[in-house]
CSV table of C-alpha atoms in Angstrom, one decimal:
chain,number,residue,atom,x,y,z
Z,1,MET,CA,0.0,0.0,0.0
Z,2,THR,CA,1.4,3.4,-0.9
Z,3,LEU,CA,0.9,6.2,1.5
Z,4,VAL,CA,-0.2,9.5,0.1
Z,5,ALA,CA,2.0,12.4,1.3
Z,6,LEU,CA,-0.5,14.8,2.7
Z,7,TYR,CA,0.8,18.1,4.2
Z,8,ARG,CA,-0.7,21.3,5.6
Z,9,ASP,CA,0.6,24.8,5.3
Z,10,GLU,CA,-0.6,28.3,5.2
Z,11,GLY,CA,0.2,30.5,2.2
Z,12,VAL,CA,-0.8,33.4,-0.1
Z,13,VAL,CA,-2.1,32.7,-3.5
Z,14,LEU,CA,0.2,34.5,-6.0
Z,15,ARG,CA,-1.3,33.5,-9.3
Z,16,THR,CA,-4.0,31.3,-10.8
Z,17,GLN,CA,-4.1,29.8,-14.3
Z,18,LYS,CA,-7.0,28.0,-15.9
Z,19,LEU,CA,-6.6,24.3,-16.4
Z,20,GLY,CA,-9.0,22.2,-18.5
Z,21,GLU,CA,-12.8,22.7,-18.1
Z,22,ALA,CA,-13.1,23.8,-14.5
Z,23,ASP,CA,-9.8,23.4,-12.7
Z,24,ARG,CA,-7.1,25.9,-11.9
Z,25,ILE,CA,-3.4,25.7,-11.2
Z,26,VAL,CA,-2.7,27.9,-8.2
Z,27,THR,CA,0.8,29.2,-7.4
Z,28,VAL,CA,1.0,29.7,-3.6
Z,29,LEU,CA,3.8,31.2,-1.5
Z,30,THR,CA,3.6,29.1,1.6
Z,31,ARG,CA,5.0,29.8,5.1
Z,32,GLY,CA,7.0,26.5,5.4
Z,33,ASN,CA,7.4,25.1,1.9
Z,34,GLY,CA,8.3,28.2,-0.2
Z,35,ARG,CA,6.6,28.6,-3.6
Z,36,VAL,CA,4.3,25.6,-4.5
Z,37,ARG,CA,2.2,25.0,-7.6
Z,38,ALA,CA,-0.9,22.9,-7.1
Z,39,VAL,CA,-4.1,21.9,-8.9
Z,40,ALA,CA,-7.4,23.0,-7.4
Z,41,LYS,CA,-10.0,20.8,-9.0
Z,42,GLY,CA,-13.4,22.2,-10.0
Z,43,VAL,CA,-12.6,25.6,-8.5
Z,44,ARG,CA,-14.1,27.5,-11.5
Z,45,ARG,CA,-17.6,26.0,-11.0
Z,46,THR,CA,-20.0,28.2,-9.1
Z,47,ARG,CA,-20.7,25.4,-6.7
Z,48,SER,CA,-17.0,24.7,-6.0
Z,49,ARG,CA,-16.4,24.1,-2.3
Z,50,PHE,CA,-13.2,26.2,-2.7
Z,51,GLY,CA,-15.2,29.2,-4.0
Z,52,ALA,CA,-13.3,32.5,-3.5
Z,53,ARG,CA,-10.7,30.9,-1.2
Z,54,LEU,CA,-8.2,30.3,-3.9
Z,55,GLU,CA,-8.3,33.8,-5.6
Z,56,PRO,CA,-5.0,35.7,-5.9
Z,57,ALA,CA,-4.0,37.6,-2.7
Z,58,THR,CA,-5.9,35.4,-0.4
Z,59,ARG,CA,-4.1,34.0,2.7
Z,60,VAL,CA,-5.3,30.5,3.1
Z,61,ASP,CA,-4.8,27.5,5.4
Z,62,LEU,CA,-4.2,24.6,2.9
Z,63,GLN,CA,-4.1,20.9,2.9
Z,64,LEU,CA,-2.4,19.4,-0.1
Z,65,TYR,CA,-1.1,16.1,-1.2
Z,66,GLU,CA,2.1,15.7,-3.2
Z,67,GLY,CA,1.6,14.9,-6.8
Z,68,ARG,CA,4.2,13.8,-9.3
Z,69,ASN,CA,4.4,17.2,-11.0
Z,70,LEU,CA,1.9,19.4,-9.2
Z,71,ASP,CA,0.4,19.0,-5.8
Z,72,ILE,CA,-3.4,18.7,-5.3
Z,73,VAL,CA,-5.3,21.0,-3.1
Z,74,THR,CA,-7.7,19.0,-0.9
Z,75,GLN,CA,-8.9,21.6,1.6
Z,76,ALA,CA,-8.7,25.4,1.8
Z,77,GLU,CA,-9.8,27.8,4.6
Z,78,THR,CA,-9.6,31.5,4.3
Z,79,LEU,CA,-7.3,33.3,6.8
Z,80,ASP,CA,-7.4,36.8,5.2
Z,81,ALA,CA,-9.3,37.7,2.0
Z,82,PHE,CA,-6.9,40.5,1.0
Z,83,GLY,CA,-7.8,40.2,-2.7
Z,84,ALA,CA,-11.5,40.8,-2.1
Z,85,ARG,CA,-10.6,43.9,-0.1
Z,86,LEU,CA,-8.2,45.2,-2.7
Z,87,ALA,CA,-10.5,44.8,-5.6
Z,88,GLY,CA,-12.6,47.7,-4.4
Z,89,ASP,CA,-9.7,50.1,-4.6
Z,90,TYR,CA,-8.1,50.2,-8.1
Z,91,PRO,CA,-4.7,51.7,-7.1
Z,92,ALA,CA,-4.3,49.3,-4.2
Z,93,HIS,CA,-5.3,46.4,-6.5
Z,94,THR,CA,-2.6,47.2,-9.0
Z,95,ALA,CA,0.0,47.6,-6.2
Z,96,GLY,CA,-1.1,44.3,-4.8
Z,97,ALA,CA,-0.6,42.6,-8.2
Z,98,ALA,CA,2.9,44.0,-8.3
Z,99,VAL,CA,3.6,42.6,-4.8
Z,100,LEU,CA,2.4,39.2,-5.9
Z,101,GLU,CA,4.4,39.2,-9.1
Z,102,THR,CA,7.6,40.4,-7.3
Z,103,ALA,CA,7.2,37.6,-4.7
Z,104,GLU,CA,6.8,35.0,-7.5
Z,105,ARG,CA,9.9,36.3,-9.4
Z,106,LEU,CA,12.0,36.4,-6.2
Z,107,THR,CA,11.4,32.7,-5.5
Z,108,ALA,CA,13.3,31.2,-8.4
Z,109,GLU,CA,13.1,27.6,-7.0
Z,110,GLU,CA,9.9,25.9,-6.0
Z,111,ARG,CA,9.8,24.5,-2.5
Z,112,GLU,CA,12.7,26.6,-1.3
Z,113,PRO,CA,11.5,28.0,2.1
Z,114,ALA,CA,11.2,31.8,2.0
Z,115,LEU,CA,9.7,32.7,5.4
Z,116,ARG,CA,10.9,36.3,5.5
Z,117,LEU,CA,9.5,36.9,2.0
Z,118,TYR,CA,6.2,35.3,3.0
Z,119,LEU,CA,5.9,37.6,6.1
Z,120,LEU,CA,6.7,40.6,3.9
Z,121,VAL,CA,4.0,39.6,1.4
Z,122,VAL,CA,1.4,39.2,4.2
Z,123,GLY,CA,2.5,42.5,5.7
Z,124,GLY,CA,2.4,44.3,2.4
Z,125,LEU,CA,-1.0,43.0,1.4
Z,126,ARG,CA,-2.4,43.8,4.9
Z,127,ALA,CA,-1.1,47.4,4.7
Z,128,LEU,CA,-2.7,47.8,1.2
Z,129,ALA,CA,-6.0,46.2,2.3
Z,130,ASP,CA,-6.2,48.4,5.4
Z,131,ARG,CA,-5.4,51.5,3.4
Z,132,ARG,CA,-2.8,52.3,6.1
Z,133,HIS,CA,-0.5,54.3,3.8
Z,134,PRO,CA,-0.5,55.4,0.1
Z,135,SER,CA,-0.5,52.2,-2.0
Z,136,ARG,CA,2.5,53.2,-4.1
Z,137,LEU,CA,4.6,53.8,-1.0
Z,138,VAL,CA,3.6,50.4,0.4
Z,139,LEU,CA,4.6,48.7,-2.8
Z,140,ASP,CA,8.0,50.5,-2.9
Z,141,ALA,CA,8.7,49.6,0.8
Z,142,PHE,CA,7.8,46.0,0.1
Z,143,VAL,CA,10.1,45.8,-3.0
Z,144,LEU,CA,13.0,47.4,-1.1
Z,145,ARG,CA,12.6,45.0,1.8
Z,146,ALA,CA,11.9,41.9,-0.3
Z,147,MET,CA,15.0,42.7,-2.4
Z,148,ALA,CA,17.0,43.1,0.8
Z,149,SER,CA,15.8,39.7,2.1
Z,150,ALA,CA,16.8,38.1,-1.2
Z,151,GLY,CA,20.4,39.6,-0.9
Z,152,TYR,CA,19.9,42.6,-3.2
Z,153,GLN,CA,19.6,45.4,-0.6
Z,154,MET,CA,19.9,48.8,-2.2
Z,155,ALA,CA,22.9,50.5,-0.5
Z,156,LEU,CA,21.7,54.0,0.6
Z,157,GLU,CA,24.3,55.1,3.1
Z,158,SER,CA,27.9,54.2,2.4
Z,159,CYS,CA,29.4,54.0,-1.1
Z,160,THR,CA,28.6,50.6,-2.6
Z,161,ARG,CA,32.0,50.2,-4.1
Z,162,CYS,CA,34.6,51.5,-1.6
Z,163,GLY,CA,32.5,51.8,1.5
Z,164,ALA,CA,33.2,55.6,2.0
Z,165,PRO,CA,30.7,56.9,4.5
Z,166,GLY,CA,27.8,58.9,3.0
Z,167,PRO,CA,25.7,60.7,2.3
Z,168,HIS,CA,26.3,60.4,-1.4
Z,169,GLY,CA,24.2,61.9,-4.2
Z,170,ALA,CA,24.7,59.5,-7.1
Z,171,VAL,CA,22.9,56.1,-7.6
Z,172,ALA,CA,24.3,53.4,-9.8
Z,173,VAL,CA,21.7,50.6,-9.9
Z,174,ALA,CA,24.1,48.2,-11.7
Z,175,VAL,CA,26.5,48.5,-8.8
Z,176,GLY,CA,23.8,48.2,-6.1
Z,177,GLY,CA,23.1,51.7,-4.7
Z,178,VAL,CA,24.7,55.0,-3.9
Z,179,VAL,CA,28.3,55.7,-5.0
Z,180,CYS,CA,30.9,58.3,-4.0
Z,181,PRO,CA,32.2,60.8,-6.6
Z,182,ARG,CA,35.4,58.8,-7.0
Z,183,CYS,CA,33.6,55.5,-7.7
Z,184,ARG,CA,30.7,57.0,-9.7
Z,185,PRO,CA,30.4,55.0,-13.1
Z,186,PRO,CA,29.2,56.8,-16.2
Z,187,GLY,CA,25.4,56.9,-16.5
Z,188,ALA,CA,24.8,56.9,-12.7
Z,189,ALA,CA,21.6,58.8,-11.7
Z,190,THR,CA,21.6,61.9,-9.5
Z,191,PRO,CA,18.2,61.9,-7.7
Z,192,ALA,CA,17.1,64.6,-5.3
Z,193,ALA,CA,18.5,64.2,-1.8
Z,194,GLU,CA,14.8,64.0,-0.6
Z,195,THR,CA,14.3,60.9,-2.8
Z,196,LEU,CA,17.2,59.1,-1.2
Z,197,GLY,CA,15.8,60.1,2.1
Z,198,LEU,CA,12.4,58.6,1.1
Z,199,LEU,CA,14.0,55.3,0.1
Z,200,ARG,CA,15.8,55.2,3.5
Z,201,ALA,CA,12.6,55.9,5.3
Z,202,LEU,CA,10.8,53.1,3.3
Z,203,LEU,CA,13.5,50.6,4.0
Z,204,GLY,CA,13.6,51.5,7.7
Z,205,GLY,CA,9.8,51.7,8.2
Z,206,ASP,CA,9.8,55.5,9.0
Z,207,TRP,CA,6.3,56.1,7.7
Z,208,PRO,CA,5.8,59.7,9.0
Z,209,ALA,CA,9.0,60.7,7.0
Z,210,ALA,CA,7.9,58.8,3.9
Z,211,GLU,CA,4.4,60.3,3.9
Z,212,ALA,CA,5.8,63.8,4.3
Z,213,THR,CA,7.4,63.7,0.9
Z,214,SER,CA,6.0,65.4,-2.3
Z,215,GLU,CA,4.5,63.6,-5.3
Z,216,ARG,CA,7.6,64.4,-7.4
Z,217,VAL,CA,9.9,62.8,-4.9
Z,218,ARG,CA,7.7,59.7,-4.6
Z,219,ARG,CA,7.6,59.4,-8.4
Z,220,GLU,CA,11.4,59.6,-8.6
Z,221,GLY,CA,11.7,57.1,-5.8
Z,222,SER,CA,9.3,54.6,-7.5
Z,223,GLY,CA,11.3,54.9,-10.7
Z,224,LEU,CA,14.6,54.0,-8.8
Z,225,VAL,CA,13.0,51.1,-7.0
Z,226,ALA,CA,11.5,49.7,-10.3
Z,227,VAL,CA,14.9,50.0,-12.0
Z,228,HIS,CA,16.7,48.4,-9.1
Z,229,LEU,CA,14.2,45.5,-9.0
Z,230,GLN,CA,14.1,44.8,-12.7
Z,231,TRP,CA,17.9,45.1,-13.1
Z,232,HIS,CA,18.5,42.4,-10.5
Z,233,LEU,CA,15.7,40.2,-11.6
Z,234,GLU,CA,17.0,40.5,-15.2
Z,235,ARG,CA,13.4,40.8,-16.5
Z,236,ARG,CA,10.6,43.3,-16.7
Z,237,LEU,CA,7.6,43.0,-14.4
Z,238,ARG,CA,4.4,43.0,-16.3
Z,239,SER,CA,2.4,44.6,-13.5
Z,240,LEU,CA,4.7,47.6,-12.8
Z,241,PRO,CA,3.7,49.8,-15.7
Z,242,LEU,CA,0.0,49.3,-14.7
Z,243,VAL,CA,0.5,50.4,-11.1
Z,244,GLU,CA,-1.5,53.5,-10.3
Z,245,GLY,CA,-0.4,56.0,-7.8
Z,246,GLY,CA,-2.6,56.3,-4.7
E,1,MET,CA,5.2,8.7,-34.1
E,2,TYR,CA,2.8,8.0,-37.0
E,3,GLU,CA,3.5,8.7,-40.7
E,4,GLY,CA,2.7,11.9,-42.5
E,5,ALA,CA,-0.9,13.0,-42.5
E,6,VAL,CA,-2.0,11.1,-39.4
E,7,GLN,CA,0.8,12.6,-37.3
E,8,ASP,CA,0.1,16.1,-38.7
E,9,LEU,CA,-3.5,15.8,-37.7
E,10,ILE,CA,-2.5,14.6,-34.2
E,11,ASP,CA,-0.1,17.5,-33.9
E,12,GLU,CA,-2.7,20.1,-34.9
E,13,LEU,CA,-5.4,18.6,-32.6
E,14,GLY,CA,-2.9,18.6,-29.8
E,15,ARG,CA,-2.5,22.4,-30.1
E,16,LEU,CA,-6.2,22.9,-29.2
E,17,PRO,CA,-6.9,24.0,-25.6
E,18,GLY,CA,-7.6,21.1,-23.2
E,19,VAL,CA,-6.5,18.5,-25.8
E,20,GLY,CA,-3.5,16.4,-24.6
E,21,PRO,CA,-1.5,14.0,-26.8
E,22,LYS,CA,-3.6,11.0,-25.9
E,23,SER,CA,-6.9,12.8,-26.6
E,24,ALA,CA,-5.4,14.2,-29.9
E,25,GLN,CA,-4.6,10.6,-31.0
E,26,ARG,CA,-8.1,9.4,-30.1
E,27,ILE,CA,-9.8,12.1,-32.0
E,28,ALA,CA,-7.5,11.6,-35.0
E,29,PHE,CA,-8.3,7.9,-35.2
E,30,HIS,CA,-12.0,8.6,-34.7
E,31,LEU,CA,-11.9,11.0,-37.7
E,32,LEU,CA,-9.9,8.4,-39.7
E,33,ALA,CA,-12.7,5.8,-39.1
E,34,ALA,CA,-15.5,8.3,-39.6
E,35,ASN,CA,-17.9,8.6,-42.5
E,36,PRO,CA,-16.3,11.0,-45.2
E,37,ALA,CA,-19.5,13.1,-45.2
E,38,ASP,CA,-19.2,13.7,-41.4
E,39,VAL,CA,-15.6,14.8,-41.8
E,40,ARG,CA,-16.6,17.1,-44.7
E,41,ARG,CA,-19.2,18.8,-42.5
E,42,LEU,CA,-16.6,19.3,-39.8
E,43,VAL,CA,-14.1,20.8,-42.3
E,44,ASP,CA,-16.9,23.1,-43.6
E,45,ALA,CA,-17.8,24.3,-40.1
E,46,LEU,CA,-14.1,25.0,-39.4
E,47,THR,CA,-13.6,26.9,-42.6
E,48,GLN,CA,-16.8,28.9,-42.3
E,49,VAL,CA,-16.2,30.0,-38.7
E,50,LYS,CA,-13.0,31.6,-39.9
E,51,GLU,CA,-14.5,33.1,-43.1
E,52,LYS,CA,-17.8,34.3,-41.8
E,53,VAL,CA,-17.5,35.1,-38.2
E,54,ARG,CA,-16.2,38.6,-37.2
E,55,PHE,CA,-16.7,40.9,-34.2
E,56,CYS,CA,-19.7,43.2,-34.0
E,57,ARG,CA,-18.6,46.8,-34.7
E,58,VAL,CA,-20.9,48.1,-31.9
E,59,CYS,CA,-20.6,45.7,-29.0
E,60,GLY,CA,-17.6,43.4,-29.9
E,61,ASN,CA,-19.7,40.2,-29.7
E,62,VAL,CA,-19.2,37.5,-32.4
E,63,ALA,CA,-21.3,38.2,-35.4
E,64,GLU,CA,-21.8,37.1,-39.0
E,65,ALA,CA,-22.5,40.7,-40.2
E,66,GLU,CA,-21.2,44.2,-39.4
E,67,GLU,CA,-23.5,44.1,-36.4
E,68,CYS,CA,-24.5,41.2,-34.2
E,69,ARG,CA,-28.1,39.9,-34.0
E,70,ILE,CA,-28.7,41.7,-30.6
E,71,CYS,CA,-27.4,45.1,-31.8
E,72,ARG,CA,-29.6,44.8,-34.9
E,73,ASP,CA,-32.8,43.9,-33.0
E,74,PRO,CA,-34.9,47.1,-32.6
E,75,ARG,CA,-37.0,45.5,-29.8
E,76,ARG,CA,-34.0,45.5,-27.5
E,77,ASP,CA,-33.9,48.2,-24.8
E,78,GLN,CA,-31.6,50.9,-26.0
E,79,ALA,CA,-31.2,52.5,-22.6
E,80,SER,CA,-29.2,49.8,-20.9
E,81,ILE,CA,-25.9,48.1,-21.6
E,82,CYS,CA,-24.6,45.1,-19.9
E,83,VAL,CA,-20.8,44.9,-19.9
E,84,VAL,CA,-19.3,41.5,-20.0
E,85,GLU,CA,-15.8,40.0,-20.4
E,86,GLU,CA,-16.3,37.5,-23.2
E,87,SER,CA,-18.9,36.6,-25.9
E,88,LYS,CA,-19.5,33.4,-23.9
E,89,ASP,CA,-20.9,35.6,-21.1
E,90,VAL,CA,-23.5,37.1,-23.5
E,91,VAL,CA,-24.8,33.6,-24.2
E,92,ALA,CA,-25.0,32.8,-20.5
E,93,ILE,CA,-27.0,36.0,-19.7
E,94,GLU,CA,-29.3,35.5,-22.7
E,95,LYS,CA,-30.2,32.1,-21.4
E,96,THR,CA,-31.6,33.7,-18.3
E,97,ARG,CA,-34.2,35.8,-20.4
E,98,GLU,CA,-33.9,38.4,-17.6
E,99,PHE,CA,-32.1,41.1,-19.6
E,100,ARG,CA,-33.6,42.9,-22.7
E,101,GLY,CA,-31.0,45.5,-23.2
E,102,ARG,CA,-27.8,45.4,-25.2
E,103,TYR,CA,-24.3,44.2,-24.5
E,104,HIS,CA,-20.7,45.4,-24.6
E,105,VAL,CA,-17.9,42.8,-24.7
E,106,LEU,CA,-14.7,44.0,-23.2
E,107,GLY,CA,-12.5,41.2,-24.6
E,108,GLY,CA,-11.1,40.2,-21.2
E,109,ALA,CA,-10.5,41.7,-17.7
E,110,ILE,CA,-7.8,43.9,-16.2
E,111,SER,CA,-5.0,41.7,-14.9
E,112,PRO,CA,-1.8,43.6,-14.1
E,113,ILE,CA,0.0,40.4,-13.3
E,114,GLU,CA,-0.6,39.2,-16.9
E,115,GLY,CA,0.2,42.7,-18.2
E,116,ILE,CA,-3.4,43.4,-19.3
E,117,GLY,CA,-4.4,47.0,-18.5
E,118,PRO,CA,-7.4,49.2,-19.4
E,119,ASP,CA,-6.0,50.1,-22.8
E,120,ASP,CA,-6.0,46.4,-23.8
E,121,LEU,CA,-9.8,46.2,-23.4
E,122,ARG,CA,-12.6,47.7,-25.4
E,123,ILE,CA,-13.2,50.5,-22.8
E,124,ARG,CA,-12.7,53.4,-25.3
E,125,GLU,CA,-15.5,51.9,-27.5
E,126,LEU,CA,-17.8,51.7,-24.4
E,127,LEU,CA,-17.2,55.3,-23.6
E,128,ALA,CA,-18.0,56.2,-27.3
E,129,ARG,CA,-21.3,54.4,-27.0
E,130,LEU,CA,-22.3,56.4,-24.0
E,131,GLN,CA,-21.6,59.8,-25.6
E,132,ASP,CA,-25.1,60.4,-27.1
E,133,GLY,CA,-26.9,60.1,-23.7
E,134,ALA,CA,-29.3,57.4,-24.9
E,135,VAL,CA,-28.0,54.9,-22.4
E,136,THR,CA,-29.1,55.5,-18.8
E,137,GLU,CA,-27.9,52.3,-17.1
E,138,VAL,CA,-24.7,50.3,-17.4
E,139,ILE,CA,-24.7,46.9,-15.7
E,140,LEU,CA,-21.2,45.6,-14.9
E,141,ALA,CA,-21.3,41.8,-15.3
E,142,THR,CA,-17.6,41.0,-15.2
E,143,ASP,CA,-16.7,37.7,-13.5
E,144,PRO,CA,-17.0,37.7,-9.7
E,145,ASN,CA,-13.2,37.0,-9.3
E,146,LEU,CA,-10.3,39.3,-8.5
E,147,GLU,CA,-9.7,40.5,-12.1
E,148,GLY,CA,-13.5,40.9,-12.8
E,149,GLU,CA,-14.1,42.9,-9.5
E,150,ALA,CA,-11.1,45.1,-10.2
E,151,THR,CA,-12.3,45.8,-13.7
E,152,ALA,CA,-15.7,46.7,-12.4
E,153,THR,CA,-14.1,49.0,-9.8
E,154,TYR,CA,-12.1,50.7,-12.6
E,155,LEU,CA,-15.2,51.1,-14.8
E,156,ALA,CA,-17.4,52.4,-12.0
E,157,ARG,CA,-14.8,55.1,-11.3
E,158,LEU,CA,-14.5,56.0,-15.0
E,159,LEU,CA,-18.3,56.1,-15.5
E,160,GLY,CA,-19.1,58.0,-12.3
E,161,PRO,CA,-18.9,61.5,-13.8
E,162,LEU,CA,-21.2,60.6,-16.6
E,163,ARG,CA,-24.3,60.6,-14.4
E,164,LEU,CA,-25.5,57.2,-15.4
E,165,ARG,CA,-27.0,54.4,-13.2
E,166,VAL,CA,-24.0,52.1,-12.8
E,167,THR,CA,-24.9,48.7,-11.3
E,168,ARG,CA,-23.0,45.5,-10.5
E,169,LEU,CA,-24.5,42.0,-10.7
E,170,ALA,CA,-25.2,40.6,-7.2
E,171,SER,CA,-22.9,38.0,-5.7
E,172,GLY,CA,-24.1,35.3,-3.3
E,173,LEU,CA,-25.1,31.8,-2.8
E,174,PRO,CA,-25.6,29.5,-5.7
E,175,VAL,CA,-29.1,28.1,-6.1
E,176,GLY,CA,-29.2,24.5,-5.1
E,177,GLY,CA,-26.0,24.7,-3.0
E,178,ASP,CA,-25.4,24.0,0.7
E,179,LEU,CA,-24.8,27.0,3.0
E,180,GLU,CA,-22.1,25.2,5.0
E,181,TYR,CA,-19.9,24.8,1.9
E,182,ALA,CA,-20.1,28.5,0.9
E,183,ASP,CA,-16.7,30.3,1.4
E,184,GLU,CA,-16.5,33.3,3.7
E,185,VAL,CA,-16.3,35.9,0.9
E,186,THR,CA,-19.3,34.6,-1.0
E,187,LEU,CA,-21.4,34.2,2.2
E,188,GLY,CA,-20.3,37.7,3.3
E,189,ARG,CA,-21.5,39.1,0.0
E,190,ALA,CA,-24.8,37.3,0.3
E,191,PHE,CA,-25.3,39.0,3.7
E,192,GLU,CA,-24.4,42.4,2.2
E,193,GLY,CA,-26.9,41.9,-0.6
E,194,ARG,CA,-29.8,40.4,1.4
E,195,ARG,CA,-33.2,41.5,0.4
E,196,LEU,CA,-36.5,42.2,2.3
E,197,LEU,CA,-39.1,39.5,1.9
E,198,GLU,CA,-42.6,40.9,1.7
E,199,ALA,CA,-45.2,39.1,3.9
C-alpha cells in the first residue's frame, strides 16, 4: 500500500491559471514550503467548495497532497481575503498585483523555504487592504525590503564600491546603490536628496517621514525602486507599468 | 510517431486548448474511421467559422454581419448596456431571459500580473457608445473573481462622472447549493446583498 504524502501549510495565492474545463493551477507562496504549484479541482464551477478561497492575494490554510508534478489542493480555509478587499480600490489592487508578481519572481526555485519573504508579502497586502499608507509607497517599501531579504539590498548610506561613508548623491543601480564621486560610473543617476531620504525611510519603516514627501519625490523614488528590481531580476515585471499612484 | 498526415493531424489537434497528446490521438483515429460526409461537415464548419465570423462593430460580440443579432434587434432596450468580459458571457446571460438591453464585450478583464491593462480592453469603445446620452444604465457583469471585480471598480470610477446608473451583478449563494460549503467571501457578499421578503 502506498501512503499519500499529505501536508498542511498556510500561504498566499500569488497567481492562478485556468486548467481544462473547470480546474485551476494555483501558485502559492507558503510559510513553510516556499513557492508551491498545485491543482485546485473544480474551482471554477459556481458550486465549488473552494469558492473564492483560492483567488489571488488570499491568505489560506491549505491541505495538499504531493503529486508527481503538481500537488493537489484537498482543503482550503480563508485566513485573510486580502484580494477581495483590494478589488474595491483600483490603485491598491494594481500595487497588490505587483507585490504578488515580485514575490513570484524572487522565488526562483519551487519548495525553497522563504519565510521572510512570506511575512513581507502578508504585511504588504495587509497594509494595502487596510489603506494604512498610500499604496505606491507600500509597494516600494515592500520591494526594497523583499530585495534586501533576497540579498539585493539597495545601499543607501555608504558608497557601494569603496564603503566611503555617506551621504552620497549618485545612484548606480548596476553597482547596487549609492556611489561616492570617485567610484561613480558613467550613467549613474543623481536623484534629489529627498528621494534618497524617502528610500531610506521606506526601507527602515519610518512612515511619517515617507508620507511627508512630495508627489515628485515619490515618483522619482518609485522609478529608482523599479529599475533596481528589474535590473537584479533581469526581467521586466508586467504589472509595474500598470500600477496607479494612490 | 505515425507517418505523414496522421501525425500532422495529431499535432494540430494537440494544439487545441484542453486536448492532450492521448486525446489528440483518439480524435485523429476517430476521424480516420468516420464517414467522409461527417468529416466534410466538420471541415466546412471550421472553414466557415474563420471566413464568416467577425466581431460586431458596436458591441464586440461575435457576429456574421457588421453588427450582431442583438445590436440589430430594434426590440432590445436601447437605454441599458450590460458589460461582459467575453462573448460566452452574452450567451450565459441571454439564457436567463432576464435582460432585454444590449451588451458590450470588453474582450477580457484587467489583470496587471498578466500585463493586461485598461488600454488592452474595449473600454474606449464603451465610452464612445455612452456619448449620445441614450444609455441610462450600465450593468457591470464582469466575472466575480479578483480580475473581474477590479475591472468593475475601474469602470465604476470611470463612468461615475457621466451621471449614469452604474450597477453590478449581485454575488451570493448558488441556487441548489449548501450554505455550509459557501466560502466566507461569498457568504459575506450574500449577507451584504440580502433583500427584504414581503409578507
